[in-house]
C-alpha cells in the first residue's frame, strides 16, 4: 500500500464509560481544516463493577483490550502516522490501571497517557470552544463522564476556574441508584451529597457568575436524541450538530420521564441509547441540581469534548 500523502492523526479518548476514536487527515496548506476519516465510539463501561472499589473489574478490563485491538486495526487500515491516546478517571484511580496501560502497549503498540483531572478539564474546554461560540460572557462548562465530572468557568478566550470531581455517572449510580425508578428520597440524597461535594464550584460560581450552561459528552448527547425524537425529528437522532440547544422545557420533559420510568420504560423511549439507560437517570439529577442551584436556564449541548480539544491543541502546535 502507498504511504498517505498527508499527516494522519488518530485520537483515542478512553473514558470511564465510552472509548472514542477519531481519525483525521491534515491537508496542506496547514491552515485548511482537518478532514475526518473516521469517528467511532464503543461502550466499554470500564468503571462497571469496580470503579467505586478503585479497580477495573476483569470483564471491563478484557473489553478495554478488545476495543483497543479493534481501534488499532482501524489505525492501520487508515495508514495513520501519529497516535495520541488519553485515559481519564477510571484509569487514574484504579489500582490495576498501570497494568492495563502496559498490556495495551504490549498487545497493540499504543501508548496510553493517563491524564490528571485539571488537564482533562483544559482539553474539554478547548474542545467545546470548537463547537460553541462562547463569546466574552462567562459560561459554565460541564462534562459528565462515567468516573468524573469536569466543571470549567470560561469564555471564548480564558479559563477562569476549573476542577474535576470524582462524581461521574457510574459512581453516582453505585451510590444512589437503589430503586428503579428512583424514589424521591434517592433523588434528595443525591442532591444533598452534590451540595456538599460541589462546595468549591458554588464558591467559584459566586465569583464568576456564568450566564449559561454548556454540557458535553454522553448524557447531553442522549438528551439531544430524546429531544429530537420527541420533536418528530428522528433523522437527527445520533447525528447531533456540534452545538444543540436544549430548552429548559425540553430538559424538564426528559427529566420527568427518566426519573419516573423503570429500566424497560427508559429503554423504550425513542432516542434512548441502551448503554446509558440507567446512568442517565443519576446524571440528570446532577444536571437538575446544577440548573436549579445556580439559576441557569436551558442548556447548549456540545458534541465536541476532550478528543476535539486535543486535536485543536495539536493543530496549534
PDB file of C-alpha atoms in Angstrom, residues 3 18 64 77 80 82-83 87 92 104 123 129 138 155 181 206 217 236 256 293:
ATOM      1  CA  UNK A   3       2.056   5.785   2.155  1.00  0.00           C
ATOM      2  CA  UNK A  18     -17.113   5.091  26.414  1.00  0.00           C
ATOM      3  CA  UNK A  64     -10.827  -2.446  27.004  1.00  0.00           C
ATOM      4  CA  UNK A  77      -6.299   0.460   7.782  1.00  0.00           C
ATOM      5  CA  UNK A  80      -2.263   6.732  10.487  1.00  0.00           C
ATOM      6  CA  UNK A  82       0.591   9.559  14.660  1.00  0.00           C
ATOM      7  CA  UNK A  83      -1.494   8.218  17.560  1.00  0.00           C
ATOM      8  CA  UNK A  87      -7.280   7.846  29.618  1.00  0.00           C
ATOM      9  CA  UNK A  92      -6.434   7.469  37.156  1.00  0.00           C
ATOM     10  CA  UNK A 104      -2.443  -2.273  25.854  1.00  0.00           C
ATOM     11  CA  UNK A 123      -8.842  19.835  26.913  1.00  0.00           C
ATOM     12  CA  UNK A 129     -14.827  26.085  22.078  1.00  0.00           C
ATOM     13  CA  UNK A 138     -18.570  33.527  31.225  1.00  0.00           C
ATOM     14  CA  UNK A 155     -15.377  32.339  27.891  1.00  0.00           C
ATOM     15  CA  UNK A 181     -37.374   4.116  39.233  1.00  0.00           C
ATOM     16  CA  UNK A 206     -20.486  33.145  43.164  1.00  0.00           C
ATOM     17  CA  UNK A 217     -20.369  14.113  26.384  1.00  0.00           C
ATOM     18  CA  UNK A 236     -31.390  13.947  13.934  1.00  0.00           C
ATOM     19  CA  UNK A 256     -39.653  13.736  34.385  1.00  0.00           C
ATOM     20  CA  UNK A 293     -28.807  25.702  42.394  1.00  0.00           C
TER      21      UNK A 293
END
